[in-house]
mmCIF file of C-alpha atoms in Angstrom:
data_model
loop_
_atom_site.group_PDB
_atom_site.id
_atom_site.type_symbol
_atom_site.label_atom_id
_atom_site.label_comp_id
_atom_site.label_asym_id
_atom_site.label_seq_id
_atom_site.Cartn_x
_atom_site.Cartn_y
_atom_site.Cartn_z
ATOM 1 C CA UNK D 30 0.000 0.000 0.000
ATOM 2 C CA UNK D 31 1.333 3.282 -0.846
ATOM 3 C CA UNK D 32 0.976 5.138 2.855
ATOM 4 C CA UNK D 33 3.582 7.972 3.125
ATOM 5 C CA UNK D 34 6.234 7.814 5.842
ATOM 6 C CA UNK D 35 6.508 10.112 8.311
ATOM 7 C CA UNK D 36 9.835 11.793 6.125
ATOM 8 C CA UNK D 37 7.871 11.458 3.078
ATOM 9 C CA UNK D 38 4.918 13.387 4.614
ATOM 10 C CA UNK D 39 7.530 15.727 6.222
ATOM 11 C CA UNK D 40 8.704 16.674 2.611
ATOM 12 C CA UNK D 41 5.751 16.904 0.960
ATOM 13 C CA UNK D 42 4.848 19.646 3.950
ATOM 14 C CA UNK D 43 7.931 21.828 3.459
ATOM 15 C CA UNK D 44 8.208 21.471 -0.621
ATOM 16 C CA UNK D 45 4.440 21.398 -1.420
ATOM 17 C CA UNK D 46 5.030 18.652 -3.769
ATOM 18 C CA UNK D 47 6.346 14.942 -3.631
ATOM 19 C CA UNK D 48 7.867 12.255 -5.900
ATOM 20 C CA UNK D 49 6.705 8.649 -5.641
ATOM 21 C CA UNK D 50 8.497 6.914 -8.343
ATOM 22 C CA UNK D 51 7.373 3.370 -9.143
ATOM 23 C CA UNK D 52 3.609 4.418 -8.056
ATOM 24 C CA UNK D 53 2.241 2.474 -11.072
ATOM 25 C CA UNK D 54 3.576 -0.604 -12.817
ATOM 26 C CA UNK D 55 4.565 -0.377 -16.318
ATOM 27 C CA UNK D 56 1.453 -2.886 -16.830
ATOM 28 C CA UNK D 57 -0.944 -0.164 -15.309
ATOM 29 C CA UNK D 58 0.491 2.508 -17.846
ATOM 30 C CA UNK D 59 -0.032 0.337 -20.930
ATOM 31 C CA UNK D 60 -3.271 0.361 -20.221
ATOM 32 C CA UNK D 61 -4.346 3.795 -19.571
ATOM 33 C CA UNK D 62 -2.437 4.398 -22.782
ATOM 34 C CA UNK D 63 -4.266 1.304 -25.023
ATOM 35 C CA UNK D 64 -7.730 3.080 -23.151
ATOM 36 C CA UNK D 65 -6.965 6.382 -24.090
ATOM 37 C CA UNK D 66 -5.976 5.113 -28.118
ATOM 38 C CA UNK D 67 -9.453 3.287 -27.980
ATOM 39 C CA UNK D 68 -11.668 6.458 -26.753
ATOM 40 C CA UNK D 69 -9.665 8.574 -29.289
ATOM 41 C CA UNK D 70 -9.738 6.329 -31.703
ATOM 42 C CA UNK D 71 -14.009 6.556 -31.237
ATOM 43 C CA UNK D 72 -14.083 9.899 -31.054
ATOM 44 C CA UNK D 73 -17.127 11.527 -32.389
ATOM 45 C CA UNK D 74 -16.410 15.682 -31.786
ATOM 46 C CA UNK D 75 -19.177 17.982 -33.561
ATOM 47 C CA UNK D 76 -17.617 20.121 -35.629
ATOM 48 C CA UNK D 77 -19.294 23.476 -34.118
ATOM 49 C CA UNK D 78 -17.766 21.958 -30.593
ATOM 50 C CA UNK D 79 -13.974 21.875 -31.594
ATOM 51 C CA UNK D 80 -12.418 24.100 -28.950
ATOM 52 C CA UNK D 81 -8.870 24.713 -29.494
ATOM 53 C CA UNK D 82 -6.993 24.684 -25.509
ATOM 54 C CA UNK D 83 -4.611 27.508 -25.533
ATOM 55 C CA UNK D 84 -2.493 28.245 -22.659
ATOM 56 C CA UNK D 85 -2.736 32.629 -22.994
ATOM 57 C CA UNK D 86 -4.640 34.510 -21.603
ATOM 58 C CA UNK D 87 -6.968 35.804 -24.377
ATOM 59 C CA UNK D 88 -7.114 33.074 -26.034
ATOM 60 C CA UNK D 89 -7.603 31.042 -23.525
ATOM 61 C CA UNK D 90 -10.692 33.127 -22.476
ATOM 62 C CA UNK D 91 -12.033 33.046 -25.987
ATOM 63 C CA UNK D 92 -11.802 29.519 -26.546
ATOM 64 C CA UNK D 93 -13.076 28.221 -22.992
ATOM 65 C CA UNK D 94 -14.879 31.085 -21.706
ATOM 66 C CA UNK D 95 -16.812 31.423 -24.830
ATOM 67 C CA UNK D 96 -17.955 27.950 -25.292
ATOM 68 C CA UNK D 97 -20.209 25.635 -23.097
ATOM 69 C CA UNK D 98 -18.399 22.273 -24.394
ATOM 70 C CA UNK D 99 -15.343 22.934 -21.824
ATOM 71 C CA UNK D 100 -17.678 24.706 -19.086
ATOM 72 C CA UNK D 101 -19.976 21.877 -19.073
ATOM 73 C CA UNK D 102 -17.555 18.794 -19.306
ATOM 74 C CA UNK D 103 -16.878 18.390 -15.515
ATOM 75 C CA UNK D 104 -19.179 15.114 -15.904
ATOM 76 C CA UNK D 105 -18.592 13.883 -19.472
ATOM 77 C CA UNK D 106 -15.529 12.728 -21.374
ATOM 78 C CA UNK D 107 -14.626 15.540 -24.121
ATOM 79 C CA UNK D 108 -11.824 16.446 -26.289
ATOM 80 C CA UNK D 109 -9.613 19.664 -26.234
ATOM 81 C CA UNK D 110 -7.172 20.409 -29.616
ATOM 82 C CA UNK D 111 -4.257 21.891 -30.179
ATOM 83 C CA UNK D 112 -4.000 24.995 -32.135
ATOM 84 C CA UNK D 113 -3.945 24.928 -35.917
ATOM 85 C CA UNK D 114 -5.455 21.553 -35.885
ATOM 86 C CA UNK D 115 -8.863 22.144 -37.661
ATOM 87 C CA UNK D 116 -8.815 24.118 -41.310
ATOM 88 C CA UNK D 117 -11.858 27.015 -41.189
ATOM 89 C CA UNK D 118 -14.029 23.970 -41.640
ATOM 90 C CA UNK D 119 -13.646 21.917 -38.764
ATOM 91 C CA UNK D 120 -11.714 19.063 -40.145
ATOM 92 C CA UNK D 121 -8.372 18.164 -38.723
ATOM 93 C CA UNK D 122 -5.595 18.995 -40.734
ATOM 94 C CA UNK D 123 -3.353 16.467 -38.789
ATOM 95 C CA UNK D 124 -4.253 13.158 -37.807
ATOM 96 C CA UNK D 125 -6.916 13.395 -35.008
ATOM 97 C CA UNK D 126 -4.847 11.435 -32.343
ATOM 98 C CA UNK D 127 -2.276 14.149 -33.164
ATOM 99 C CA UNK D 128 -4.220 16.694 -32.497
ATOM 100 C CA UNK D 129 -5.361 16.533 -28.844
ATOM 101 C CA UNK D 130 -4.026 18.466 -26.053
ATOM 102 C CA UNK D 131 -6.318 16.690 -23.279
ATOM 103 C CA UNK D 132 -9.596 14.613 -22.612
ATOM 104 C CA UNK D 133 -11.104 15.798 -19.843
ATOM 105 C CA UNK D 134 -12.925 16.254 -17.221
ATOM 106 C CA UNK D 135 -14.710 12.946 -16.340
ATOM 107 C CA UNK D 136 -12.685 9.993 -16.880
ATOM 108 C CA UNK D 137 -12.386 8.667 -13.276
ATOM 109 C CA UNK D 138 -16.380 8.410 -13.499
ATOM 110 C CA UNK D 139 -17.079 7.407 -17.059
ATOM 111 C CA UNK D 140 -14.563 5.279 -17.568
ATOM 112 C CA UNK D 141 -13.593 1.620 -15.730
ATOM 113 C CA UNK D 142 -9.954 1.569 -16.542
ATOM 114 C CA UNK D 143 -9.538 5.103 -14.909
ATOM 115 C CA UNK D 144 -12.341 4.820 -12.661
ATOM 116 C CA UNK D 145 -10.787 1.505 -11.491
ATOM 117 C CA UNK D 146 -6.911 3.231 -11.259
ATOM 118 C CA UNK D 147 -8.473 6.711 -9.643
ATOM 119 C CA UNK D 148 -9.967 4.511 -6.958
ATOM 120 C CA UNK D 149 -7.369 1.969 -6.665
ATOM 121 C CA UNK D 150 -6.364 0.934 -3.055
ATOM 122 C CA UNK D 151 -3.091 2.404 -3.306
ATOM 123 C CA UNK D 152 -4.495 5.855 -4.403
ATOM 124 C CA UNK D 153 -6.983 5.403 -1.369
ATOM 125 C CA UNK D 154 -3.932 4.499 1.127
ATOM 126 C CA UNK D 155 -1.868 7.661 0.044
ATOM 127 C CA UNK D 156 -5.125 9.749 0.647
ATOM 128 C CA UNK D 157 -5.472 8.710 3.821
ATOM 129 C CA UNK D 158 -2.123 8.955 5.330
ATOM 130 C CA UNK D 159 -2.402 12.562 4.098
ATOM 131 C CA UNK D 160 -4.831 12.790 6.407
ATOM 132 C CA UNK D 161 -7.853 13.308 3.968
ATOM 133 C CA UNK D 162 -11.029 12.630 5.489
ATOM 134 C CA UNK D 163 -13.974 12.615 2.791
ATOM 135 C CA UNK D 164 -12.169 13.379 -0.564
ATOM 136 C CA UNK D 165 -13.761 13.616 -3.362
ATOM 137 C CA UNK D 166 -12.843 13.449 -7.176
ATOM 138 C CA UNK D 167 -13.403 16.363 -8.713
ATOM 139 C CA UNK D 168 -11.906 16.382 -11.932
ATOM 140 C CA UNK D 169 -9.514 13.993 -14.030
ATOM 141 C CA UNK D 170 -8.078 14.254 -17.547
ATOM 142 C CA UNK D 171 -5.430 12.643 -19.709
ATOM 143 C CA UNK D 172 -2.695 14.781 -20.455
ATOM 144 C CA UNK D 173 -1.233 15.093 -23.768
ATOM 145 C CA UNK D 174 0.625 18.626 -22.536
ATOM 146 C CA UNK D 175 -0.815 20.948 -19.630
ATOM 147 C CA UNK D 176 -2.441 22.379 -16.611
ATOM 148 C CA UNK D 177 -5.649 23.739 -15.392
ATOM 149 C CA UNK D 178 -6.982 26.125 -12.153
ATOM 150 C CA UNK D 179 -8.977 24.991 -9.905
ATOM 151 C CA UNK D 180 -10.225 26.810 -6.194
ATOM 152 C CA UNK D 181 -11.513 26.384 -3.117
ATOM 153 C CA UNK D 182 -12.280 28.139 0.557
ATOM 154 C CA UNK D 183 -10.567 27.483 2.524
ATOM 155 C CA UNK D 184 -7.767 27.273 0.433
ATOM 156 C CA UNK D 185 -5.389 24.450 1.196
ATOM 157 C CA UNK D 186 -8.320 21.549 0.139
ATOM 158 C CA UNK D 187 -7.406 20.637 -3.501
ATOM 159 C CA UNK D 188 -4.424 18.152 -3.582
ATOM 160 C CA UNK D 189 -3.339 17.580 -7.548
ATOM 161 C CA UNK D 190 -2.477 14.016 -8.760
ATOM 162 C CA UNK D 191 -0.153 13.571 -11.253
ATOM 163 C CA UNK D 192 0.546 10.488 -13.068
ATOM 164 C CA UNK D 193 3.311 9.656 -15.420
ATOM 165 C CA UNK D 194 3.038 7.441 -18.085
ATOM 166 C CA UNK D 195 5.418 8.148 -20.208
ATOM 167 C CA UNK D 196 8.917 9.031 -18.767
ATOM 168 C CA UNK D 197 8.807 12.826 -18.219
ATOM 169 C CA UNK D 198 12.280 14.635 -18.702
ATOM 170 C CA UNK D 199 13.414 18.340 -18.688
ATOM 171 C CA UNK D 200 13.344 18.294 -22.686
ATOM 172 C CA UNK D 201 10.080 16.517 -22.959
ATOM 173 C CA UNK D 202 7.893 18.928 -20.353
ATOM 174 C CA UNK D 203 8.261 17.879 -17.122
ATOM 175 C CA UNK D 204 6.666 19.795 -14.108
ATOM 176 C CA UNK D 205 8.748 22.618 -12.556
ATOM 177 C CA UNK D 206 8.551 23.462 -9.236
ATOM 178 C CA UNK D 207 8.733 26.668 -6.782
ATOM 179 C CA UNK D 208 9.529 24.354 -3.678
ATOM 180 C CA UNK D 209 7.748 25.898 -0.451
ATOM 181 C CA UNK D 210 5.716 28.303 -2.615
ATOM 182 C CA UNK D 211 2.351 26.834 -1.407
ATOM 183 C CA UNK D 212 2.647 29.153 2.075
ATOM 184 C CA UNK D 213 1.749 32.503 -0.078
ATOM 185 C CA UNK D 214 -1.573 31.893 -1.264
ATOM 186 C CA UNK D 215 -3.184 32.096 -4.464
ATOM 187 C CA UNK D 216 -2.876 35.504 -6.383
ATOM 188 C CA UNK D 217 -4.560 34.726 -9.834
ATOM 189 C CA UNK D 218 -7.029 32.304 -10.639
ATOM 190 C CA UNK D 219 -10.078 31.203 -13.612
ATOM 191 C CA UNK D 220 -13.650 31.711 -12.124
ATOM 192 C CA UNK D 221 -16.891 31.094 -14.082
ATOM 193 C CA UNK D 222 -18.720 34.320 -15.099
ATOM 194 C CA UNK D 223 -22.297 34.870 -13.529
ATOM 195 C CA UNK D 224 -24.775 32.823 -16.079
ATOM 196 C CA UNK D 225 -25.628 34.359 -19.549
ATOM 197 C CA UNK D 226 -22.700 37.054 -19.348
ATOM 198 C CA UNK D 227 -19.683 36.722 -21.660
ATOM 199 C CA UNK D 228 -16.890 35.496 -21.503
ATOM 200 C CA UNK D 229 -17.985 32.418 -20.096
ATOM 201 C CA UNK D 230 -14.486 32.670 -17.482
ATOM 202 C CA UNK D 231 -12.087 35.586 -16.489
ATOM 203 C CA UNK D 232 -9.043 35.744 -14.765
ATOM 204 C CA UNK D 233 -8.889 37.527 -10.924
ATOM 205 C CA UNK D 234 -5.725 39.250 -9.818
ATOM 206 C CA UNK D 235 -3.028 38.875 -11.518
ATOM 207 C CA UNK D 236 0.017 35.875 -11.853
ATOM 208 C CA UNK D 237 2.777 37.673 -10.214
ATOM 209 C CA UNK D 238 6.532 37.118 -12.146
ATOM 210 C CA UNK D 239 7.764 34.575 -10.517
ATOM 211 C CA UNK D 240 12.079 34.305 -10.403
ATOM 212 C CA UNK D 241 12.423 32.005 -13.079
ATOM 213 C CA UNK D 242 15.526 31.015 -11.382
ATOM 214 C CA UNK D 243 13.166 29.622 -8.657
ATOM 215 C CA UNK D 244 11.688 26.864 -10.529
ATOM 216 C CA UNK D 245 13.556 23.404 -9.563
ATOM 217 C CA UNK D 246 13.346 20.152 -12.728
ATOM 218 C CA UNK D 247 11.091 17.338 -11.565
ATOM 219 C CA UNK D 248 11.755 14.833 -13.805
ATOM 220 C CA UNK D 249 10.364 11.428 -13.877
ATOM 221 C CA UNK D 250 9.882 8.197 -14.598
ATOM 222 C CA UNK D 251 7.133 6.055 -16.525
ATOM 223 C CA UNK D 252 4.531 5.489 -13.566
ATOM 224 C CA UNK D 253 5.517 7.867 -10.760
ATOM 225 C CA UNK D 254 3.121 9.418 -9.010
ATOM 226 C CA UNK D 255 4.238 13.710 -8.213
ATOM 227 C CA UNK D 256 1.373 14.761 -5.524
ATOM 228 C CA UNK D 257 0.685 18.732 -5.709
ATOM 229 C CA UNK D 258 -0.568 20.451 -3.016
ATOM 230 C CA UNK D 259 -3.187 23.070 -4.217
ATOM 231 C CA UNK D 260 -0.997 26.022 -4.045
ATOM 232 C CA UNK D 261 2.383 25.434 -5.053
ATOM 233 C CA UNK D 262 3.774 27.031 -7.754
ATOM 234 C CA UNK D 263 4.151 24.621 -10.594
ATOM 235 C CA UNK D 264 4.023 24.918 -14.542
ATOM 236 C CA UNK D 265 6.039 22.321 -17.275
ATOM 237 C CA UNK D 266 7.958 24.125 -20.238
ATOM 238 C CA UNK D 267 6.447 23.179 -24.118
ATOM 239 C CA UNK D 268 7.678 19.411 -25.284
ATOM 240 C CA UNK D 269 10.066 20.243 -27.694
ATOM 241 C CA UNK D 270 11.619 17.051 -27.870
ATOM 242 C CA UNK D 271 10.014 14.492 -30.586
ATOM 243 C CA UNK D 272 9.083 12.119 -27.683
ATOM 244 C CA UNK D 273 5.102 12.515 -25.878
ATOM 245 C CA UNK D 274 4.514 13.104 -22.483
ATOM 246 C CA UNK D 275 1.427 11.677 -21.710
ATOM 247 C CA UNK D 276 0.112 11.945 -17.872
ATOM 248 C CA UNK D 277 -2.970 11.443 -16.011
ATOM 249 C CA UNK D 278 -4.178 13.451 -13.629
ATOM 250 C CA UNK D 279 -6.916 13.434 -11.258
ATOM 251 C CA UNK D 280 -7.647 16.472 -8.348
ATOM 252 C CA UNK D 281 -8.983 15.337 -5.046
ATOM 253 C CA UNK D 282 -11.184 17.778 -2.616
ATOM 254 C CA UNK D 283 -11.438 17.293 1.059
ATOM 255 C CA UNK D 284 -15.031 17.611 1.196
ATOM 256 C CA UNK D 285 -15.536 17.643 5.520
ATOM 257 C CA UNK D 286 -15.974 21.539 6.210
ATOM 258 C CA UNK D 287 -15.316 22.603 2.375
ATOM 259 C CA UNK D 288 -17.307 24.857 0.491
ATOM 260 C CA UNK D 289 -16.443 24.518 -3.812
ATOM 261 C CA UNK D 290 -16.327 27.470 -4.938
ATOM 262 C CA UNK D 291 -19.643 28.422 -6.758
ATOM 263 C CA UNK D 292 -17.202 30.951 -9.325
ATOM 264 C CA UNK D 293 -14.951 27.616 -9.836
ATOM 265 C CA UNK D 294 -15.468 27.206 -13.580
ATOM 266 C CA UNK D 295 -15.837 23.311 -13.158
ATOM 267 C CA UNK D 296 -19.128 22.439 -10.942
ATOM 268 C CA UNK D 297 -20.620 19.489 -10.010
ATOM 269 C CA UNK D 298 -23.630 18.330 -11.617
ATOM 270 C CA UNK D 299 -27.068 16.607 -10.853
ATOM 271 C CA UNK D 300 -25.859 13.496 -12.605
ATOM 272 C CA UNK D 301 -22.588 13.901 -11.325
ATOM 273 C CA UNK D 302 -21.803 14.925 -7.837
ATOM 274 C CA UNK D 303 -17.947 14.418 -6.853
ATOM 275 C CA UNK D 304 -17.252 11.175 -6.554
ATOM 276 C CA UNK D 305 -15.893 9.733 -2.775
ATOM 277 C CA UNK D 306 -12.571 8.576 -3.238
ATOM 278 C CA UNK D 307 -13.042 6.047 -0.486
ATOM 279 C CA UNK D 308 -15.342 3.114 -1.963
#
């Protein structure tokens, strides 16, 4: 079982992040990977719903704030491109398993592979030697590249899982790190616009310019598990190596004395509440 030690826990206190190489077996990564090739391979995305995901700030308002496909896919399994993936048409100018940044935001509900990994006892050991009460799932998605923002009050209840399964090295994109930067609270985050107004999300305060000096390397290997406490400072550089870096990641809430955020852009729905971690 994958309980921290008291070191381990220690570190993970101090750094706001922690390593746990070896988390899942190479068996376990083949297939989340074979899964993945299977739902892409079946994908079926409207034309009028291809949202590019774009990682600045106006674009990134105009493609998700604009658009009800990424506000409204906290419960389904959906597809986000890359830019420059679609001609003025809709159809992919690359092939379509080319052309995905993520799938998100359901795929530890929807899906029994993920479901079945999300849940797993190991994931439910390391959540409970953290101390975690009554977490909840509250998003997933399979990583072809990035990140995503995600809030609650108090802050401190968000904990980030992040899953390699492909090796992930400095030239490929791993996840930098600010170590100890999760003491200074949050100073910029995406929040859901009141209904019927546009954009559909905005930014609030602003991302202060962080020392890029500051930032340490985490690379990895093929099924470690990097745990991310809610506030650290992370981000991962572009891939420009030839080689993928695919991840899955999953964000658990402690749910005892939490209130979600009602401006989070993600929210649970009827047909999906946030699934208990502990089954």
């Amino acid at each position: 079982m994958a309980c921290l030690s008291p070191s381990q826990l220690q570190k993970f206190q101090e750094d706001g992040f922690l390593v746990l190489e070896g988390f899942l077996s190479a068996e376990e990564c083949v297939a989340m990977q074979q899964r993945i090739g299977k739902i892409v391979a079946e994908m079926d995305v409207p034309p009028h719903c291809r949202t590019e995901f774009s990682t600045h700030e106006e674009e990134q308002l105009q493609a998700q704030g604009s658009t009800d496909y990424f506000l409204s896919s906290g419960d389904k399994i959906r597809f986000f491109f890359e830019k420059g993936v679609f001609d003025e048409k809709g159809n992919f100018l690359v092939p379509p398993e080319k052309s995905i940044n993520k799938i998100g935001h359901a795929l530890h509900a929807h899906d029994p592979i993920f479901r079945s990994i999300t849940h797993s006892p190991k994931v439910q050991a390391l959540a409970r030697s953290l101390g975690l009460q009554m977490p909840v799932v509250v998003q997933s998605m399979y990583i072809f590249k990035d990140a995503s923002f995600l809030y609650t009050e108090p802050l401190g209840r968000v904990l980030g899982v992040w899953i390699a399964l492909e090796d992930a090295t400095v030239e490929n994109g791993c996840l930098w790190f600010i170590p100890g930067s999760h003491t200074s609270g949050v100073s910029r985050r995406m929040v859901r616009a009141p209904a019927g107004s546009a954009p559909g999300t905005s930014f609030l305060g602003s991302e202060p310019a962080w020392d890029s000096s500051l930032f340490v390397p985490t690379p990895v290997q093929k099924g470690a598990l990097v745990l991310i406490h809610g506030e650290v400072v992370h981000k991962s550089k572009q891939n420009l190596s030839d080689c993928s870096r695919q991840a899955y990641t999953f964000h658990l809430m402690e749910a005892s004395g939490t209130t979600w955020s009602p401006e989070n852009w993600l929210q649970p729905t009827a047909e999906l509440p946030f699934p208990p971690l502990y089954t």
